[in-house]
């Protein structure tokens, strides 16, 4: 292994798969935890409905969850096992919570709360669904190839079984995989900035030009979500399964039962999964010198990422020769132009992302609200409260701010 591969390996970043693992994640836990897998299969098979619809069927399923034994987790002794266990239990958790009637208290029974909180502690991530569960560790390869590419991955676990949900996950997965080249360019640039001579300036100019094209491709891949994921289906049938505690319309607390008696801490970070947890976009921000402030939503999102990816971001942040400083110091017009174009590509990515957020959240929220208004019902998007993102943000203001922070990195 080269020193570069060694370094990436230490951060669980793969040279060919980036922040995704190089080989497919586990699709099933061993026999000891089969009851969790069986109950997840049963839920998916039963096509349970959101928000207390088909109340009898969903309550019968929740009774089964409450009657599960509390299965010990001490033998979940590898990262692969722990990740699969986190995925299985968090899908069960979100099924459990989001099939409840919208005003019922949320009490997560011990057979789920205790192992999930313990597993999350071991992984050092929050005990609810994260981007790593829905995207990074939720895929299979659908060809005979032996490593993942943007063209050969499918999702493993879905709430709805709908193509719209799968395409929503795969859009992010494809971006992560296409982003591998961006990570290679980041690394190559960092090697050059530590040399810092005129050849390094030429090389970095070239790398940054290529990086702009790669970011443009990420932008195109994001727009492609429109091909397989219908906005109203996403908004009404898929997205409600993702809600975390801080985007609950009725501001209900999530109570994880049995924690105090087991000496476990009450979880505080309970935002639903958001691609704001994508280490790739954070890596591009850090590398290009986009500063989202401290504390910020972006920084909070890092606590939802796999621990080693967080360490990778720290490592980037602490680079002894930050790129922006190198570009300013070099006083080279071509280099500066290439840098500003790369920042501009990231800004355009965020412009496109805002359009997607309007298309997939604000538009459908408005349509759903006028339908509810016509029936005299309450809910989000009525104009009294801002619509929230899955991560709990006031999404319009927040997305404008991240775009502004990106523009601020441009060298005048
Ligand atoms: C239908 C597709 C998408 C929708 C509706 C959507 C929506 C949102 C919303 C509402 C937020 C605000 C934070 C929150 O509260 O969750 C957000 C943040 C974010 N999303 Fe997306 N998103 C989509 C796809 C993507 C994709 C494919 C990526 C790429 C990895 C991405 C990257 C981000 C990032 C990095 C943030 C943090 C804010 C920023 O960096 O500008 N999103 N998204």
Coordinates of C-alpha atoms and ligand atoms in Angstrom, one line a residue:
X1 CA 0.0 0.0 0.0
X2 CA 1.3 3.5 -0.9
X3 CA 1.6 6.1 1.9
X4 CA -1.4 7.9 0.3
X5 CA -3.5 4.6 0.3
X6 CA -2.4 4.0 3.9
X7 CA -3.5 7.5 4.9
X8 CA -6.9 7.2 3.2
X9 CA -7.3 3.7 4.7
X10 CA -6.9 5.1 8.2
X11 CA -9.8 7.5 7.5
X12 CA -12.0 4.7 5.9
X13 CA -11.9 6.6 2.6
X14 CA -11.4 4.3 -0.3
X15 CA -9.3 5.2 -3.4
X16 CA -12.0 3.8 -5.7
X17 CA -15.2 4.3 -3.7
X18 CA -14.4 7.4 -1.6
X19 CA -16.7 7.6 1.4
X20 CA -18.6 4.5 0.4
X21 CA -17.0 1.1 1.3
X22 CA -15.2 -0.6 -1.6
X23 CA -17.3 -3.8 -1.3
X24 CA -21.0 -4.1 -0.7
X25 CA -22.2 -3.6 2.9
X26 CA -23.7 -6.6 4.7
X27 CA -27.3 -7.4 3.6
X28 CA -28.2 -9.5 6.7
X29 CA -27.0 -9.8 10.3
X30 CA -25.9 -13.3 11.7
X31 CA -28.5 -15.6 13.3
X32 CA -28.1 -14.1 16.8
X33 CA -29.9 -10.9 15.6
X34 CA -32.2 -12.6 13.1
X35 CA -35.3 -11.4 15.0
X36 CA -34.4 -7.8 14.1
X37 CA -34.0 -8.7 10.4
X38 CA -37.3 -10.7 10.5
X39 CA -39.3 -7.8 12.0
X40 CA -37.8 -5.4 9.4
X41 CA -38.8 -7.8 6.6
X42 CA -42.3 -8.1 8.0
X43 CA -42.7 -4.3 8.1
X44 CA -41.5 -3.9 4.6
X45 CA -43.7 -6.8 3.4
X46 CA -46.8 -5.4 5.2
X47 CA -46.4 -1.9 3.5
X48 CA -47.3 -0.2 6.8
X49 CA -48.8 3.3 6.3
X50 CA -47.7 6.7 7.7
X51 CA -49.2 8.6 10.6
X52 CA -51.7 6.1 12.1
X53 CA -53.4 5.1 8.8
X54 CA -54.5 1.4 8.8
X55 CA -54.1 1.7 12.6
X56 CA -54.8 -1.9 13.5
X57 CA -52.2 -3.4 11.2
X58 CA -49.5 -1.0 12.4
X59 CA -50.4 -1.4 16.1
X60 CA -50.2 -5.2 15.7
X61 CA -46.7 -4.8 14.2
X62 CA -45.6 -2.4 17.0
X63 CA -46.9 -4.9 19.6
X64 CA -44.5 -7.4 18.0
X65 CA -41.6 -4.9 18.3
X66 CA -42.4 -4.3 22.0
X67 CA -42.4 -8.1 22.6
X68 CA -39.0 -8.6 21.2
X69 CA -36.3 -9.6 23.7
X70 CA -33.5 -7.1 24.4
X71 CA -30.8 -8.8 22.3
X72 CA -27.3 -8.3 23.6
X73 CA -24.9 -6.5 21.3
X74 CA -21.5 -7.5 22.8
X75 CA -20.8 -9.9 19.9
X76 CA -21.4 -7.2 17.3
X77 CA -17.6 -6.8 17.1
X78 CA -16.8 -5.4 13.6
X79 CA -17.6 -2.1 11.9
X80 CA -19.5 -4.0 9.2
X81 CA -21.8 -5.7 11.7
X82 CA -22.3 -2.5 13.7
X83 CA -23.3 -0.6 10.6
X84 CA -25.8 -3.2 9.4
X85 CA -27.2 -3.3 13.0
X86 CA -27.5 0.5 13.0
X87 CA -29.3 0.4 9.7
X88 CA -31.7 -2.4 10.6
X89 CA -32.6 -0.8 14.0
X90 CA -33.0 2.7 12.7
X91 CA -35.3 1.6 9.9
X92 CA -37.4 -0.3 12.5
X93 CA -37.2 2.9 14.7
X94 CA -38.5 5.2 12.0
X95 CA -41.2 2.6 11.0
X96 CA -42.2 2.4 14.7
X97 CA -42.4 6.2 15.1
X98 CA -43.9 7.3 11.8
X99 CA -46.7 4.7 11.8
X100 CA -48.0 6.1 15.1
X101 CA -50.9 8.5 14.9
X102 CA -49.6 12.1 14.5
X103 CA -50.5 13.1 18.1
X104 CA -49.5 10.0 20.0
X105 CA -46.5 10.3 22.4
X106 CA -43.3 8.7 21.1
X107 CA -41.9 6.1 23.4
X108 CA -39.3 3.8 21.8
X109 CA -39.5 0.4 23.5
X110 CA -36.5 -1.1 25.2
X111 CA -35.9 -3.9 22.6
X112 CA -35.1 -1.2 20.1
X113 CA -33.9 1.7 22.3
X114 CA -31.3 -0.2 24.4
X115 CA -29.4 -2.0 21.6
X116 CA -29.7 1.0 19.3
X117 CA -28.3 3.5 21.8
X118 CA -25.5 1.1 22.6
X119 CA -24.6 0.5 19.0
X120 CA -24.8 4.2 18.2
X121 CA -22.4 4.9 21.1
X122 CA -19.9 2.3 19.7
X123 CA -20.2 3.9 16.2
X124 CA -20.2 7.4 17.8
X125 CA -23.2 8.6 15.8
X126 CA -26.8 9.4 16.9
X127 CA -29.4 6.7 17.4
X128 CA -31.6 7.5 14.4
X129 CA -31.5 7.2 10.6
X130 CA -28.5 8.9 9.1
X131 CA -27.2 9.5 5.6
X132 CA -24.8 6.6 6.2
X133 CA -27.8 4.3 6.7
X134 CA -29.8 5.4 3.7
X135 CA -26.9 5.9 1.3
X136 CA -23.3 5.0 2.2
X137 CA -24.1 1.5 3.7
X138 CA -27.3 0.7 1.9
X139 CA -26.4 -0.7 -1.5
X140 CA -25.7 -3.7 -3.6
X141 CA -23.9 -4.1 -6.9
X142 CA -26.3 -5.1 -9.7
X143 CA -23.7 -6.3 -12.2
X144 CA -20.8 -8.8 -12.1
X145 CA -18.3 -6.0 -11.4
X146 CA -16.6 -6.1 -8.1
X147 CA -16.6 -2.5 -6.9
X148 CA -19.3 0.2 -6.9
X149 CA -19.7 2.8 -9.7
X150 CA -22.4 5.4 -10.3
X151 CA -24.0 3.0 -12.9
X152 CA -24.0 -0.4 -11.1
X153 CA -25.5 0.3 -7.6
X154 CA -29.0 -0.4 -6.3
X155 CA -30.4 0.3 -2.8
X156 CA -30.9 -2.5 -0.3
X157 CA -33.6 -1.2 2.2
X158 CA -36.5 1.1 1.4
X159 CA -39.5 2.3 3.5
X160 CA -41.9 2.3 0.6
X161 CA -40.5 0.0 -2.1
X162 CA -41.0 2.9 -4.5
X163 CA -38.6 3.7 -7.3
X164 CA -38.9 7.3 -6.2
X165 CA -37.4 6.5 -2.9
X166 CA -34.6 4.4 -4.4
X167 CA -33.7 7.1 -6.9
X168 CA -33.6 9.6 -4.1
X169 CA -30.9 7.5 -2.3
X170 CA -29.1 6.6 -5.5
X171 CA -28.8 10.2 -6.6
X172 CA -26.6 10.8 -3.5
X173 CA -24.8 7.5 -3.9
X174 CA -23.9 8.4 -7.5
X175 CA -22.6 11.8 -6.4
X176 CA -20.5 10.1 -3.7
X177 CA -19.0 7.7 -6.3
X178 CA -18.4 10.4 -9.0
X179 CA -16.9 12.5 -6.2
X180 CA -14.0 10.0 -5.9
X181 CA -12.1 11.9 -8.6
X182 CA -12.6 15.1 -6.6
X183 CA -11.0 13.5 -3.6
X184 CA -8.1 12.4 -5.7
X185 CA -7.6 16.0 -7.0
X186 CA -7.8 17.3 -3.4
X187 CA -5.0 15.0 -2.4
X188 CA -2.9 15.7 -5.5
X189 CA -3.3 19.5 -4.8
X190 CA -2.4 19.2 -1.2
X191 CA 0.9 17.4 -2.2
X192 CA 1.7 20.3 -4.5
X193 CA 0.9 23.1 -2.1
X194 CA 3.4 21.7 0.3
X195 CA 6.1 22.0 -2.5
X196 CA 5.1 25.5 -3.4
X197 CA 7.2 26.4 -6.5
X198 CA 6.2 27.5 -10.0
X199 CA 5.7 23.9 -11.2
X200 CA 3.4 23.4 -8.3
X201 CA 1.4 26.5 -9.3
X202 CA 0.9 25.1 -12.8
X203 CA -0.1 21.7 -11.5
X204 CA -2.6 23.1 -9.0
X205 CA -4.1 25.3 -11.8
X206 CA -4.6 22.1 -13.8
X207 CA -6.1 20.2 -10.9
X208 CA -8.5 23.0 -10.0
X209 CA -9.7 23.2 -13.7
X210 CA -10.4 19.5 -13.6
X211 CA -12.1 19.9 -10.3
X212 CA -14.5 22.5 -11.7
X213 CA -15.6 19.9 -14.4
X214 CA -16.1 17.2 -11.8
X215 CA -18.2 19.5 -9.7
X216 CA -20.2 20.4 -12.8
X217 CA -20.8 16.6 -13.2
X218 CA -22.0 16.3 -9.6
X219 CA -24.4 19.1 -10.3
X220 CA -25.7 17.2 -13.4
X221 CA -26.1 14.0 -11.3
X222 CA -28.1 16.0 -8.8
X223 CA -30.4 17.3 -11.5
X224 CA -30.9 13.7 -12.7
X225 CA -32.9 13.0 -9.6
X226 CA -35.9 14.4 -11.6
X227 CA -35.7 11.4 -13.9
X228 CA -36.8 8.8 -11.4
X229 CA -38.2 10.6 -8.3
X230 CA -41.5 12.5 -8.6
X231 CA -41.6 15.6 -6.3
X232 CA -45.1 15.0 -4.9
X233 CA -44.5 11.3 -4.3
X234 CA -41.2 12.1 -2.6
X235 CA -42.8 14.8 -0.4
X236 CA -46.0 12.9 0.5
X237 CA -44.9 9.3 0.6
X238 CA -41.1 9.1 1.1
X239 CA -39.9 12.1 3.1
X240 CA -42.2 11.8 6.1
X241 CA -40.4 8.5 7.0
X242 CA -37.2 10.5 7.5
X243 CA -38.4 13.1 10.0
X244 CA -36.2 13.3 13.1
X245 CA -37.3 14.7 16.5
X246 CA -36.6 18.3 15.5
X247 CA -38.8 18.4 12.4
X248 CA -41.8 16.8 14.1
X249 CA -44.9 19.0 13.2
X250 CA -46.3 18.5 16.7
X251 CA -42.9 19.0 18.5
X252 CA -43.1 15.6 20.2
X253 CA -40.1 14.4 22.2
X254 CA -38.7 11.0 21.3
X255 CA -38.4 9.0 24.6
X256 CA -35.9 6.2 24.4
X257 CA -37.1 3.8 27.2
X258 CA -34.9 2.2 29.8
X259 CA -31.8 4.4 29.3
X260 CA -31.5 5.7 32.9
X261 CA -31.7 2.3 34.5
X262 CA -28.9 1.1 32.2
X263 CA -26.7 4.2 32.9
X264 CA -27.1 5.3 29.2
X265 CA -27.2 9.0 28.3
X266 CA -30.3 10.5 26.7
X267 CA -29.5 11.3 23.1
X268 CA -29.5 15.0 22.1
X269 CA -28.8 14.9 18.4
X270 CA -32.0 13.8 16.7
X271 CA -32.2 15.4 13.3
X272 CA -33.4 13.2 10.4
X273 CA -31.1 12.1 7.6
X274 CA -30.0 14.9 5.2
X275 CA -27.4 14.9 2.4
X276 CA -26.0 17.8 4.5
X277 CA -24.3 14.8 6.2
X278 CA -22.4 14.0 3.0
X279 CA -18.7 14.1 3.8
X280 CA -17.9 14.7 0.2
X281 CA -19.5 18.2 0.1
X282 CA -18.0 19.1 3.5
X283 CA -14.6 18.0 2.1
X284 CA -15.0 20.3 -1.0
X285 CA -16.0 23.2 1.3
X286 CA -13.0 22.6 3.6
X287 CA -10.6 22.2 0.7
X288 CA -11.8 25.3 -1.2
X289 CA -11.9 27.4 2.0
X290 CA -15.7 27.8 2.3
X291 CA -16.4 28.7 5.9
X292 CA -19.9 28.0 7.3
X293 CA -19.1 29.5 10.7
X294 CA -18.8 28.0 14.1
X295 CA -21.1 26.7 15.4
X296 CA -23.2 25.9 12.3
X297 CA -25.7 23.4 11.0
X298 CA -22.9 22.0 8.8
X299 CA -20.6 21.5 11.8
X300 CA -23.4 19.8 13.7
X301 CA -24.0 17.5 10.7
X302 CA -20.5 16.2 11.1
X303 CA -21.5 14.4 14.3
X304 CA -23.9 12.3 12.1
X305 CA -21.1 11.1 9.8
X306 CA -19.0 7.9 10.3
X307 CA -16.4 8.8 12.9
X308 CA -13.4 8.2 10.7
X309 CA -14.9 10.4 7.9
X310 CA -15.2 13.2 10.5
X311 CA -11.5 12.7 11.3
X312 CA -10.7 13.0 7.6
X313 CA -12.5 16.3 7.5
X314 CA -10.5 17.5 10.6
X315 CA -7.3 16.5 8.8
X316 CA -8.3 18.6 5.8
X317 CA -9.3 21.5 8.0
X318 CA -5.9 21.4 9.7
X319 CA -3.9 21.4 6.5
X320 CA -0.7 23.3 7.2
X321 CA -1.0 25.1 3.8
X322 CA -4.6 25.8 3.1
X323 CA -5.4 26.0 -0.7
X324 CA -6.9 29.5 -0.5
X325 CA -3.8 30.9 1.3
X326 CA -1.6 29.2 -1.4
X327 CA -3.6 30.8 -4.2
X328 CA -3.6 34.3 -2.7
X329 CA 0.2 34.0 -1.9
X330 CA 1.1 32.8 -5.4
X331 CA -0.2 36.0 -7.1
X332 CA -0.8 34.1 -10.4
X333 CA -3.7 35.2 -12.5
X334 CA -4.3 31.7 -14.1
X335 CA -4.2 30.0 -10.7
X336 CA -6.6 32.5 -9.2
X337 CA -9.0 32.1 -12.2
X338 CA -8.9 28.3 -11.8
X339 CA -9.6 28.6 -8.1
X340 CA -12.4 31.1 -8.5
X341 CA -14.0 28.8 -11.2
X342 CA -13.9 25.8 -8.8
X343 CA -15.6 27.9 -6.1
X344 CA -18.0 29.1 -8.8
X345 CA -18.8 25.5 -9.7
X346 CA -19.6 24.7 -6.1
X347 CA -21.8 27.8 -6.0
X348 CA -23.7 26.6 -9.1
X349 CA -24.1 23.2 -7.5
X350 CA -25.8 25.0 -4.5
X351 CA -27.9 27.1 -6.9
X352 CA -29.1 23.9 -8.5
X353 CA -29.7 22.3 -5.1
X354 CA -31.9 25.2 -4.1
X355 CA -34.0 24.7 -7.2
X356 CA -34.3 21.0 -6.3
X357 CA -35.3 21.9 -2.7
X358 CA -38.0 24.2 -4.1
X359 CA -39.2 21.5 -6.5
X360 CA -39.2 18.7 -4.0
X361 CA -40.3 20.4 -0.8
X362 CA -41.6 23.9 -1.1
X363 CA -43.8 23.3 -4.2
X364 CA -45.4 20.0 -2.9
X365 CA -45.7 21.6 0.7
X366 CA -47.8 24.4 -0.9
X367 CA -49.9 22.0 -2.8
X368 CA -50.4 19.7 0.2
X369 CA -51.3 22.8 2.3
X370 CA -53.9 24.1 0.0
X371 CA -55.4 20.6 -0.2
X372 CA -55.5 20.5 3.6
X373 CA -56.9 24.1 3.8
X374 CA -59.7 23.1 1.5
X375 CA -60.5 20.3 4.0
X376 CA -60.0 22.6 7.0
X377 CA -57.0 20.6 8.3
X378 CA -53.6 21.8 9.9
X379 CA -50.0 21.1 8.8
X380 CA -46.7 22.4 7.4
X381 CA -46.5 25.0 4.6
X382 CA -49.6 27.0 5.6
X383 CA -47.6 30.3 5.7
X384 CA -47.4 30.6 9.5
X385 CA -44.2 28.7 10.1
X386 CA -41.3 28.2 7.6
X387 CA -41.1 24.8 6.0
X388 CA -38.3 22.8 7.7
X389 CA -35.7 20.6 6.1
X390 CA -35.2 16.9 7.1
X391 CA -32.3 18.2 9.2
X392 CA -34.6 20.6 11.0
X393 CA -33.5 23.8 9.3
X394 CA -35.6 26.7 8.1
X395 CA -34.6 25.5 4.7
X396 CA -35.0 28.6 2.5
X397 CA -32.9 30.9 4.7
X398 CA -30.4 28.1 5.4
X399 CA -29.8 27.2 1.8
X400 CA -29.4 30.8 0.8
X401 CA -26.8 31.2 3.6
X402 CA -24.7 28.3 2.6
X403 CA -24.7 29.7 -1.0
X404 CA -23.6 33.1 0.3
X405 CA -20.8 31.5 2.4
X406 CA -19.6 29.8 -0.8
X407 CA -19.6 33.1 -2.8
X408 CA -17.5 34.7 0.0
X409 CA -14.6 32.3 -0.7
X410 CA -14.1 33.9 -4.2
X411 CA -10.9 35.9 -4.3
X412 CA -11.8 39.4 -5.4
Ligands
LIG1 C1 -34.5 15.6 -4.0 C2 -33.3 15.9 -3.6 C3 -32.9 16.8 -2.4 C4 -33.6 17.6 -1.6 C5 -35.1 17.7 -1.6 C6 -32.7 18.2 -0.7 C7 -33.1 19.1 0.3 C8 -32.3 19.6 1.2 C9 -32.7 20.5 2.3 C10 -34.1 20.8 2.7 C11 -31.6 20.8 3.0 C12 -31.5 21.7 4.2 C13 -31.0 21.0 5.4 C14 -32.0 20.1 6.1 O1 -32.7 20.6 7.0 O2 -32.1 18.9 5.7 C15 -30.5 20.2 2.3 C16 -29.2 20.4 2.7 C17 -28.1 19.9 2.0 N1 -28.2 19.0 0.9 FE1 -29.8 18.5 -0.1 N2 -31.5 17.8 -1.0 C18 -31.5 16.9 -2.0 C19 -30.4 16.3 -2.6 C20 -29.1 16.5 -2.3 C21 -28.0 15.9 -2.9 C22 -28.1 14.8 -4.0 C23 -26.9 16.3 -2.3 C24 -25.5 16.0 -2.6 C25 -24.8 15.2 -1.9 C26 -27.3 17.3 -1.3 C27 -26.5 18.0 -0.5 C28 -26.9 18.8 0.5 C29 -26.0 19.5 1.4 C30 -24.5 19.5 1.3 C31 -26.7 20.2 2.3 C32 -26.2 21.2 3.4 C33 -26.5 22.6 2.8 C34 -25.5 23.0 1.8 O3 -24.4 22.5 1.7 O4 -25.9 23.9 0.9 N3 -28.7 17.4 -1.3 N4 -30.9 19.5 1.2

